[in-house]
Short mmCIF file of C-alpha atoms in Angstrom, two decimals:
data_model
loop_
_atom_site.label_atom_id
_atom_site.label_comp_id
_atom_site.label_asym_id
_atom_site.label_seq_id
_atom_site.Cartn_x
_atom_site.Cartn_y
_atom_site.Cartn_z
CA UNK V 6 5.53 -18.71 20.45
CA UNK V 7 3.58 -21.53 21.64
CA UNK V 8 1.45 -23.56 18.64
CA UNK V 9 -0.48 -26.62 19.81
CA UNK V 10 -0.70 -29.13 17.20
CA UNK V 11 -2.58 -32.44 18.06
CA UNK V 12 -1.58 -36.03 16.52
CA UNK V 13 -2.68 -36.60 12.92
CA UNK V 14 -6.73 -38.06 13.96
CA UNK V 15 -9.63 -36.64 13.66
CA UNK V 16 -10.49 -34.60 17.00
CA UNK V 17 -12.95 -31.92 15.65
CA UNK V 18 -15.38 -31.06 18.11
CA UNK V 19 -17.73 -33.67 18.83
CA UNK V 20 -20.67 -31.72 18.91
CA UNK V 21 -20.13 -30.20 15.48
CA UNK V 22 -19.74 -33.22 14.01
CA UNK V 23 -23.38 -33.78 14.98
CA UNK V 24 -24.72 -30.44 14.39
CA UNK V 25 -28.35 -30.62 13.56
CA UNK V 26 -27.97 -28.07 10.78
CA UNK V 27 -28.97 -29.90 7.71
CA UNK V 28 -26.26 -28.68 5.13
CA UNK V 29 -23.53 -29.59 7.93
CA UNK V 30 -25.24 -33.20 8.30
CA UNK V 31 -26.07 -33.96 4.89
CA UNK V 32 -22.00 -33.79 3.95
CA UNK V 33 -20.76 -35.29 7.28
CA UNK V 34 -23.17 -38.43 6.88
CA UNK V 35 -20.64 -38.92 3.62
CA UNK V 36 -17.59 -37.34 4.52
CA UNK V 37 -15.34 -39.86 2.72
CA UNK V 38 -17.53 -39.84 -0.42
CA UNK V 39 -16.94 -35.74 -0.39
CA UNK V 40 -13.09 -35.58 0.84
CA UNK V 41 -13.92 -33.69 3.46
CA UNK V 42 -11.17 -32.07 5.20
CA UNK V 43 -11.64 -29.57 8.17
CA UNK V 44 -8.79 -27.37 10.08
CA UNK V 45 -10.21 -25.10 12.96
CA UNK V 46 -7.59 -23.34 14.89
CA UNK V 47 -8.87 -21.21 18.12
CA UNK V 48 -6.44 -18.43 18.99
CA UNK V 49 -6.34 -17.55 22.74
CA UNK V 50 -3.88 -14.64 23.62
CA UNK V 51 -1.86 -13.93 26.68
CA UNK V 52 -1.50 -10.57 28.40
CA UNK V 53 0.60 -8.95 25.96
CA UNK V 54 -1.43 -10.27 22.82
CA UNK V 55 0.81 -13.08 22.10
CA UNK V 56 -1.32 -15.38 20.09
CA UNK V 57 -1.58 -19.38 21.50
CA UNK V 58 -2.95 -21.59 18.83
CA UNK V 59 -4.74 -25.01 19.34
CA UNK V 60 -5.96 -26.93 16.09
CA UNK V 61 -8.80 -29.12 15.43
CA UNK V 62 -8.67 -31.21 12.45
CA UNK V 63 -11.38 -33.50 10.33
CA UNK V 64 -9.99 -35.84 7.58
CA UNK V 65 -6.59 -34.41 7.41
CA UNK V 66 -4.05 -36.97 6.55
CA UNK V 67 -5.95 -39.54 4.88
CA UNK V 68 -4.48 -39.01 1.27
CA UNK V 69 -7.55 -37.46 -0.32
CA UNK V 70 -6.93 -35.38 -3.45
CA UNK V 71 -8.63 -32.47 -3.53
CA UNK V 72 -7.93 -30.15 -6.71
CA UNK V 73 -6.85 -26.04 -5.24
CA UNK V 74 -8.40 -24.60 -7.82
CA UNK V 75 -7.99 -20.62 -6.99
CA UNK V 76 -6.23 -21.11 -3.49
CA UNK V 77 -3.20 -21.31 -5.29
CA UNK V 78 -3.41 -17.37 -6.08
CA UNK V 79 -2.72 -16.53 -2.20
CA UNK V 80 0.76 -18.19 -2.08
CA UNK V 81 1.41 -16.46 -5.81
CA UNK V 82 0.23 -12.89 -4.44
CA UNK V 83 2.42 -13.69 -1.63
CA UNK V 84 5.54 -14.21 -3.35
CA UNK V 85 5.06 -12.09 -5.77
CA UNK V 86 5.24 -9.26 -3.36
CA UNK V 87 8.61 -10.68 -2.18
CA UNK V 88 10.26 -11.12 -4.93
CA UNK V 89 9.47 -7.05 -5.68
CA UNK V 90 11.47 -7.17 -2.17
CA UNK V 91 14.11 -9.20 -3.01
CA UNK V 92 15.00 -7.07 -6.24
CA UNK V 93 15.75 -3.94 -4.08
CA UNK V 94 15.33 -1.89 -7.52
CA UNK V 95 14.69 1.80 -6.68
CA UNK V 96 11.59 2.62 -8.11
CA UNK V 97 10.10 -0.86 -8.53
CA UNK V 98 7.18 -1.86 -6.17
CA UNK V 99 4.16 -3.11 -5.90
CA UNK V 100 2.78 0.52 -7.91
CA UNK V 101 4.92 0.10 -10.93
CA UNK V 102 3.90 -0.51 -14.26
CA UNK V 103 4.46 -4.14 -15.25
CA UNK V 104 3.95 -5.21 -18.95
CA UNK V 105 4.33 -8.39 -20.43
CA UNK V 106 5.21 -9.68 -23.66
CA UNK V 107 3.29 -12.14 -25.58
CA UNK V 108 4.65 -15.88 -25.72
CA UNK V 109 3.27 -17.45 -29.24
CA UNK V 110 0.84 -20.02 -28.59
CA UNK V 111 0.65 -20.14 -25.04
CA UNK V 112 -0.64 -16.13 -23.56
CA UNK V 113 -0.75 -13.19 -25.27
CA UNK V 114 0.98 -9.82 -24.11
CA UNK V 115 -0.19 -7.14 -21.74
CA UNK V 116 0.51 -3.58 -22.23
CA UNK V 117 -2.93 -1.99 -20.53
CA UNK V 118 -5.19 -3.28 -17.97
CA UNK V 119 -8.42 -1.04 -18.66
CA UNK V 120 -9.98 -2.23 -15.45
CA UNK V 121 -7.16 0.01 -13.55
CA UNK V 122 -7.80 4.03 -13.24
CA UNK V 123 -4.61 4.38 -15.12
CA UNK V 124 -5.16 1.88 -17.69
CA UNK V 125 -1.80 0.06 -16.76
CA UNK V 126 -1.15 -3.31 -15.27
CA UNK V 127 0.81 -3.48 -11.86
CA UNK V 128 1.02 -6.11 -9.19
CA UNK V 129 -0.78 -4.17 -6.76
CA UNK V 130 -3.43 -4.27 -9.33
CA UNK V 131 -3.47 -7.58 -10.01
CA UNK V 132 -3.23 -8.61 -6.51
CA UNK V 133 -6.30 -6.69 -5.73
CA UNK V 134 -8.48 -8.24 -8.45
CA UNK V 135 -7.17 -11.50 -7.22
CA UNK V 136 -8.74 -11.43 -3.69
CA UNK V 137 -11.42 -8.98 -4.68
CA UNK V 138 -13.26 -11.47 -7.62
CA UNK V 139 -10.35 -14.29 -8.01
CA UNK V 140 -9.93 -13.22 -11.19
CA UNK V 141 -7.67 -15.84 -13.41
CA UNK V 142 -6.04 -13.70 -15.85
CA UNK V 143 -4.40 -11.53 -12.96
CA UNK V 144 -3.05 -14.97 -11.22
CA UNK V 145 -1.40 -16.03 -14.57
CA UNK V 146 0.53 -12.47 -14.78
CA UNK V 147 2.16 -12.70 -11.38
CA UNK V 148 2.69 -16.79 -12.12
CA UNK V 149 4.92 -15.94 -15.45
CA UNK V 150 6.33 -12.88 -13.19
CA UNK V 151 7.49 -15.55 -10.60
CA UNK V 152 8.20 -18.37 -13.41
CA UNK V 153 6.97 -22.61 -12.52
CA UNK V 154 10.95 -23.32 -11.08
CA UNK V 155 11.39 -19.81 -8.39
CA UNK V 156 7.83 -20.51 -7.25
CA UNK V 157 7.87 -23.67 -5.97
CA UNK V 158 11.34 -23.79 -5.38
CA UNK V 159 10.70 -20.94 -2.46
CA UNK V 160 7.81 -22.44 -1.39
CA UNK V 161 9.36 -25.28 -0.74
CA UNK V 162 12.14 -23.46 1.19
CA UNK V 163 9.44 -22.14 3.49
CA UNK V 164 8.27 -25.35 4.08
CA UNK V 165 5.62 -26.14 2.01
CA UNK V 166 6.81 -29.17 0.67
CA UNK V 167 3.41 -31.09 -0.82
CA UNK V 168 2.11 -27.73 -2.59
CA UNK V 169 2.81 -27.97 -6.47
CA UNK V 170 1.73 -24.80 -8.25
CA UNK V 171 2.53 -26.19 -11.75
CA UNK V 172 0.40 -23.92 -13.91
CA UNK V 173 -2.17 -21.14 -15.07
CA UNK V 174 -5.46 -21.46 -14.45
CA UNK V 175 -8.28 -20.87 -17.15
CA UNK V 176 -6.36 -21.84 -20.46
CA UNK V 177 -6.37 -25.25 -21.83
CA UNK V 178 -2.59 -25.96 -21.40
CA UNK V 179 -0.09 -28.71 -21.96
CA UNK V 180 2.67 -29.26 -19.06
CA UNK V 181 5.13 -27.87 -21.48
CA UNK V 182 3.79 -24.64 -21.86
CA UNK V 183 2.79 -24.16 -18.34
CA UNK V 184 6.99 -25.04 -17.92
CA UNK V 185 7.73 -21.92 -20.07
CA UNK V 186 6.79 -18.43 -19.06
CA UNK V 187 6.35 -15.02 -20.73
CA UNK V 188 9.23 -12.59 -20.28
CA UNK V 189 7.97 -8.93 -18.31
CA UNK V 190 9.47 -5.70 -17.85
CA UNK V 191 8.84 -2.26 -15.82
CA UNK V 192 8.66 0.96 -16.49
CA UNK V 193 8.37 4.06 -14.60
CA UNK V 194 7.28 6.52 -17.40
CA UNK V 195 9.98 6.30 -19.96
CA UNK V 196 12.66 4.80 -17.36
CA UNK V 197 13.20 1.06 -18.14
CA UNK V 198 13.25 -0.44 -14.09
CA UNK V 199 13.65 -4.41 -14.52
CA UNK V 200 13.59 -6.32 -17.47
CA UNK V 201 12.81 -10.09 -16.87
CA UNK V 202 13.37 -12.65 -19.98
CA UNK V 203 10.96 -15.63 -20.63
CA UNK V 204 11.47 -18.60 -17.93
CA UNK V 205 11.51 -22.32 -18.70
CA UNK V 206 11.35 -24.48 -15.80
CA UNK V 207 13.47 -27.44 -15.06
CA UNK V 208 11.78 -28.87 -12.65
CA UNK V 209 10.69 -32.78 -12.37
CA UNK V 210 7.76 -32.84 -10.15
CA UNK V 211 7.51 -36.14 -8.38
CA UNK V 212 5.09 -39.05 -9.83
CA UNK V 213 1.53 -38.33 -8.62
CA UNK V 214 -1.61 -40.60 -8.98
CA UNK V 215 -4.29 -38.44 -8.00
CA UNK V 216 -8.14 -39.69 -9.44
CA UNK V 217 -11.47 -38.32 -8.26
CA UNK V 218 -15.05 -38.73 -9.46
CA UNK V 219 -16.44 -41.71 -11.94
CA UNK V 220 -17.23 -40.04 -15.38
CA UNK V 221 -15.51 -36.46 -15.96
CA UNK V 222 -16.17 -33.67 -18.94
CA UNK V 223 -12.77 -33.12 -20.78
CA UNK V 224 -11.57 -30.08 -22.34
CA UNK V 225 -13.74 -30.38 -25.50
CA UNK V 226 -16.76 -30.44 -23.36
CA UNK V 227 -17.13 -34.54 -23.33
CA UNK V 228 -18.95 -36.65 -21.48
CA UNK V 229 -15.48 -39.63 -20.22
CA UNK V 230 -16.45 -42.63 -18.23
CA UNK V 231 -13.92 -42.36 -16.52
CA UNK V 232 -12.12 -41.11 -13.05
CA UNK V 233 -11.14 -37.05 -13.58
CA UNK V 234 -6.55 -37.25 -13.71
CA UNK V 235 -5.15 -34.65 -11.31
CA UNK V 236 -1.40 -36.11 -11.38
CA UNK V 237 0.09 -33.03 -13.62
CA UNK V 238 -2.23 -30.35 -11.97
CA UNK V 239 -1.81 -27.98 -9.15
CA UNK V 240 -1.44 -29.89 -5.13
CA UNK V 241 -1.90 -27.46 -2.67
CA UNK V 242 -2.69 -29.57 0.70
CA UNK V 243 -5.31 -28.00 3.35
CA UNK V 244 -2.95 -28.43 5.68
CA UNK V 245 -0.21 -26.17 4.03
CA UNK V 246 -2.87 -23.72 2.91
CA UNK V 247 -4.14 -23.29 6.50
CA UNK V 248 -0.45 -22.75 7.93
CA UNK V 249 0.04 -19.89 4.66
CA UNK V 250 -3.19 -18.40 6.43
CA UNK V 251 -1.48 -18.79 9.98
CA UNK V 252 1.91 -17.47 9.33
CA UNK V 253 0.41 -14.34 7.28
CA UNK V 254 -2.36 -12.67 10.24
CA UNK V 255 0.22 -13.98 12.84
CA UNK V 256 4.17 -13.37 10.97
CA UNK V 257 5.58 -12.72 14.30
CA UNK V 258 4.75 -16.11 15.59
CA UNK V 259 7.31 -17.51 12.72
CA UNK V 260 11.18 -17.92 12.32
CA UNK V 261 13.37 -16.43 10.32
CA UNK V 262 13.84 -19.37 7.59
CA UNK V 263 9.85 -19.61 7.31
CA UNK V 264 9.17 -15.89 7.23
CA UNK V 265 8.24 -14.10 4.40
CA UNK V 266 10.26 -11.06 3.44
CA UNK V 267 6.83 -8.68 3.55
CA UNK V 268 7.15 -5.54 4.82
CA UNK V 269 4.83 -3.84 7.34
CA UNK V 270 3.11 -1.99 4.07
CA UNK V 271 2.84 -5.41 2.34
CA UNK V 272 0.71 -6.99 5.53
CA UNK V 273 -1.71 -4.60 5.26
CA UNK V 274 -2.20 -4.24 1.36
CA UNK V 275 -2.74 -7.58 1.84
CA UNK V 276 -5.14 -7.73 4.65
CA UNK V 277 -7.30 -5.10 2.77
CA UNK V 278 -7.58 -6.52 -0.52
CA UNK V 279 -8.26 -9.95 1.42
CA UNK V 280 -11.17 -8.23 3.31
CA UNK V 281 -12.52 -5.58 1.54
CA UNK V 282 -15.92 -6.16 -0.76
CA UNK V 283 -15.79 -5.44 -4.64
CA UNK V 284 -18.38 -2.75 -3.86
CA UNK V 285 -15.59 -0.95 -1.62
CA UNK V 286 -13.04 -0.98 -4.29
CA UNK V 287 -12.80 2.42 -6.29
CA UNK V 288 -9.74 0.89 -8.44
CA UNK V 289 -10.98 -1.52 -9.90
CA UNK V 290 -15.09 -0.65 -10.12
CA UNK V 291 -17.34 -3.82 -10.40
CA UNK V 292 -20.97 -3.95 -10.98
CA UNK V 293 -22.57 -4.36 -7.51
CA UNK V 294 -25.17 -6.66 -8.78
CA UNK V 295 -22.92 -9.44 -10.26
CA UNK V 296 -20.15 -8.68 -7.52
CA UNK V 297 -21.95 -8.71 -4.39
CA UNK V 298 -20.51 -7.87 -0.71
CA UNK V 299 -20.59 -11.94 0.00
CA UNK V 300 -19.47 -13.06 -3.51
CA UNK V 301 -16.38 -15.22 -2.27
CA UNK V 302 -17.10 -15.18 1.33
CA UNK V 303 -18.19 -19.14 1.14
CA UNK V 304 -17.50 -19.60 4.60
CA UNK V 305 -20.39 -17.66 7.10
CA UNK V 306 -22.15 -16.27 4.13
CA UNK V 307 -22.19 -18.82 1.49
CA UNK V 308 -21.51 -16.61 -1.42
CA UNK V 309 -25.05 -15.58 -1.29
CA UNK V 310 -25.62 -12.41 -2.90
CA UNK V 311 -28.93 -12.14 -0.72
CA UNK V 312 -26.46 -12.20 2.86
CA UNK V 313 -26.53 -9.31 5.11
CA UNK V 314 -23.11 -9.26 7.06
CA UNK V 315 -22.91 -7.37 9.69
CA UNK V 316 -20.39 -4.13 9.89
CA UNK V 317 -18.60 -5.66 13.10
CA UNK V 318 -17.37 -9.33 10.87
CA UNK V 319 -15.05 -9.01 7.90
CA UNK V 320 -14.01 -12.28 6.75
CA UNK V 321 -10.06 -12.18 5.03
CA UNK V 322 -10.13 -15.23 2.51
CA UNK V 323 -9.22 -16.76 -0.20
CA UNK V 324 -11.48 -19.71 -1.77
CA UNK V 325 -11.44 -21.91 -4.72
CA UNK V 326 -13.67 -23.82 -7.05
CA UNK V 327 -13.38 -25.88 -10.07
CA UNK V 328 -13.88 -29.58 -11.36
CA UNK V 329 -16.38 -30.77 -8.22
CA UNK V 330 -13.85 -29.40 -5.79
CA UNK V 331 -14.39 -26.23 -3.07
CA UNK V 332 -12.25 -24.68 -0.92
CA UNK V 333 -11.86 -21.95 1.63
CA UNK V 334 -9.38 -20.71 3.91
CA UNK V 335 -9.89 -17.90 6.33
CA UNK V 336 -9.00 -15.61 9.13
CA UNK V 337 -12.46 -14.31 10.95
CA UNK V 338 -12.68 -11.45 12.99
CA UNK V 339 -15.18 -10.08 15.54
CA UNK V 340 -14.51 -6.33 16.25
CA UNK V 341 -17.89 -6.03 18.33
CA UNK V 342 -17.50 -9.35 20.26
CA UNK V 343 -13.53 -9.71 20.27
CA UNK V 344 -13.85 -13.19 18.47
CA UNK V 345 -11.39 -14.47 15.98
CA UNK V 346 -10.11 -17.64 14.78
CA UNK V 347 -8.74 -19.40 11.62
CA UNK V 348 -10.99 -21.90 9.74
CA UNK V 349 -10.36 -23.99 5.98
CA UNK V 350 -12.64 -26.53 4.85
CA UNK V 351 -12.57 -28.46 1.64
CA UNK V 352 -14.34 -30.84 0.14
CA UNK V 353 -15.83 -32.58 -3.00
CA UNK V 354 -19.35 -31.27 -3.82
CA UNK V 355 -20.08 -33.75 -6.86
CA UNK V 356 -19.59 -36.98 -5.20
CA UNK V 357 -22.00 -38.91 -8.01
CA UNK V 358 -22.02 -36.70 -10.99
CA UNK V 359 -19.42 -35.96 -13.98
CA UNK V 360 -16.61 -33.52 -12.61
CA UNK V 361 -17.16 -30.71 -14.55
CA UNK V 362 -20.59 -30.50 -14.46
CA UNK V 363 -20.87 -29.07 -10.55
CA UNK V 364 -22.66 -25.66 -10.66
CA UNK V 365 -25.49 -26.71 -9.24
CA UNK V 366 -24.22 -28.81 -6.59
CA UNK V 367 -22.09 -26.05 -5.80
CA UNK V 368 -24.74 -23.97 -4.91
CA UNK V 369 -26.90 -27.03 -3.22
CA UNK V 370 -24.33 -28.81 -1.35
CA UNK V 371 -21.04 -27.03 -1.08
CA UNK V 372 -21.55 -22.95 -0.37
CA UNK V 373 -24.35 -24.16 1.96
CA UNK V 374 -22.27 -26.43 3.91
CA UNK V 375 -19.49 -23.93 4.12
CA UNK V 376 -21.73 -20.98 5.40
CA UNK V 377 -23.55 -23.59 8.02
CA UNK V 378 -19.93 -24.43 8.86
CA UNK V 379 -18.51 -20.65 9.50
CA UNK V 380 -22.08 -20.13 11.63
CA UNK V 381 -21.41 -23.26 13.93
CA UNK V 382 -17.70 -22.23 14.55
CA UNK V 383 -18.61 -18.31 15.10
CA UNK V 384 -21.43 -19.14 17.38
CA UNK V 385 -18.73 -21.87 19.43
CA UNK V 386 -16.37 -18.98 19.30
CA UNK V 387 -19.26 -16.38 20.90
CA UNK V 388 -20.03 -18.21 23.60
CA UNK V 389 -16.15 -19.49 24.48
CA UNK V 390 -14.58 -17.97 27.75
CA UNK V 391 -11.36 -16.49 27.18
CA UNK V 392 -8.82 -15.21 29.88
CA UNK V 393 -7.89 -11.99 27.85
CA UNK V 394 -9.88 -10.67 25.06
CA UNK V 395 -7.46 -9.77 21.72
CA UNK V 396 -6.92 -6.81 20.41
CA UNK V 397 -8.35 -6.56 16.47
CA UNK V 398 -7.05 -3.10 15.67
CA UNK V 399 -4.22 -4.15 13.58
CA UNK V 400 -7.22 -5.96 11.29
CA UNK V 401 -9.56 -2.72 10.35
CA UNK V 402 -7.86 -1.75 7.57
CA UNK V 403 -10.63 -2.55 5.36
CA UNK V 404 -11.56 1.01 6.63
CA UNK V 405 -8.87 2.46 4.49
CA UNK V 406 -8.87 2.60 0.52
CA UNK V 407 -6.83 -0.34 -1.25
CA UNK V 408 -3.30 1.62 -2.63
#
């Protein structure tokens, strides 16, 4: 399968670079200050559907830090729907009840999720409150399922080889306890399925010296006049994230040693947690008004909950925020006007102020930059000629019920 890849410069479109739209200018006039990173990948297909990609890149390359925050729960999802693969238990999927057992000072136990019609935890579950709301709690569960060590380890194997997934998000940590993981077990009814003892990691991550920002607020709520340290926190690069993205809407595009071991059943639980709205899901219910239709669709829609979007466009994603830092990654589709294409954008949204103290220029400077982003690419995307249109059916599962 043919993938263009161009050299390691920036050759975004010219004319997007210079868009007139104001939240697109205001954070390209600055682009180092913000760490801005851009990958655009148009998909063009042939006339049996075989996918041809061709990338466009802004910023990629240049060494810029720029924290994952929540991105790091699609590779974790991921894997931990292939390790239920690997262990070829009878019984044990994605549906089974998985409880966990409290490690002392680090995370408590879990023996009910109450959010969950039947009151009991499962991957499945967790996976769906992961795309549907990024919920942090559910990441940590499958992260002590997969333990620090077998996570990166396989990531690695698949080539990821900058992505560091190093801890839980949410809970005020040391390295060492983020090293040691809580032990889990299944159980169908009264039948005992897998039982999984605590993990401690042996892993020596590489020296990092990753900085950003001038003055940062530490974990006692202080105001330090000094750069924010990422060296012991999660890496995942934009460039590895995007290629996650590519290799999951397109698997058959990949070879065997960088394939995940996802069944056909797995792609599409996937695809419709990824792309459903919280107001779709019956299992878990969210409040509507807090949890609205474009609450992590950053790119198109900007998170706002006063965007209309349109029954033809569903938007499979996963973003990120935390510490000045915004991400989003994302497959687009088109069912009306045949239009898809893969776009992730990051960049730093606090380029002056403390790191740590970015909700409002999350709101002013990075959602809108990422939903005038998504609208420049779309509208390229509408008015591009392509030699065969693609076929989207495989992508309307969101019309379906999350199981």
């Amino acid at each position: 399968m043919q993938t263009h890849h161009y050299p390691v410069t920036d050759n975004f479109p010219e004319a997007l670079l210079k868009s007139r739209k104001a939240a697109v200018a205001k954070v390209f006039r600055d682009a180092s200050a913000h760490r801005l990173q851009l990958i655009y990948t148009r998909i063009d297909r042939d006339a049996q559907q075989r996918p041809q990609f061709t990338d466009f890149r802004f910023g990629i390359g240049r060494g810029w830090y720029c924290y994952p925050a929540s991105t790091v729960k699609l590779p974790t999802a991921l894997l931990a729907l292939e390790k239920l693969n690997d262990l070829q238990i009878p019984g044990l999927d994605r549906h089974a009840a998985m409880f966990t057992r409290a490690l002392p000072g680090i995370n408590p136990g879990v023996l009910h999720d109450y959010s969950a019609a039947g009151k009991l935890p499962t991957i499945s579950h967790y996976i769906k409150k992961i795309f549907l709301v990024s919920d942090n709690d559910a990441y940590n569960r499958l992260y002590e399922f997969l333990g620090q060590e077998p996570l990166n380890r396989r990531l690695w194997e698949l080539g990821y080889t900058r992505t560091e997934i190093r801890h839980r998000v949410g809970l005020p940590l040391h390295m060492a306890a983020n090293m040691h993981t809580n032990s889990v077990y299944f159980r169908a009814g009264r039948q005992l399925l897998y039982d999984q003892p605590d993990q401690r990691s042996n892993l020596v991550f590489a020296s990092r010296q990753d900085l950003a920002g001038q003055q940062h607020i530490d974990h006692r709520g202080r105001l330090e006049n000094s750069p924010m340290d990422f060296s012991y926190r999660n890496r995942l690069p934009l460039n590895e994230l995007h290629q996650m993205m590519q290799r999951l809407f397109f698997p058959e595009t990949v070879t065997n040693p960088f394939r995940l071991r996802l069944t056909e059943d797995d792609y599409n639980f996937l695809y419709r947690c990824m792309s459903q709205y919280p107001g779709e899901s019956t299992d878990p219910v969210y409040n509507t008004g807090q949890y609205h239709p474009a609450y992590v669709k950053f790119l198109l829609f900007g998170g706002r909950k006063a965007a209309r979007i349109p029954d033809h466009i569903r938007i499979f994603n996963k973003p990120g925020w935390a510490y000045g830092f915004l991400t989003d990654t994302a497959y687009v589709a088109d069912y009306a006007n045949q239009v898809e294409f893969l776009l992730s954008a990051s960049l730093l949204v606090n380029k002056d102020g403390p790191l740590g103290e970015d909700q409002e220029a999350f709101e002013t400077t990075g959602k809108p930059f990422l939903k005038a982003l998504g609208e420049l690419i779309y509208e390229e995307e509408l008015q591009r000629k392509k030699r065969y249109q693609p076929n989207l059916d495989r992508f309307r599962v969101h019309q379906t019920q999350i199981l």
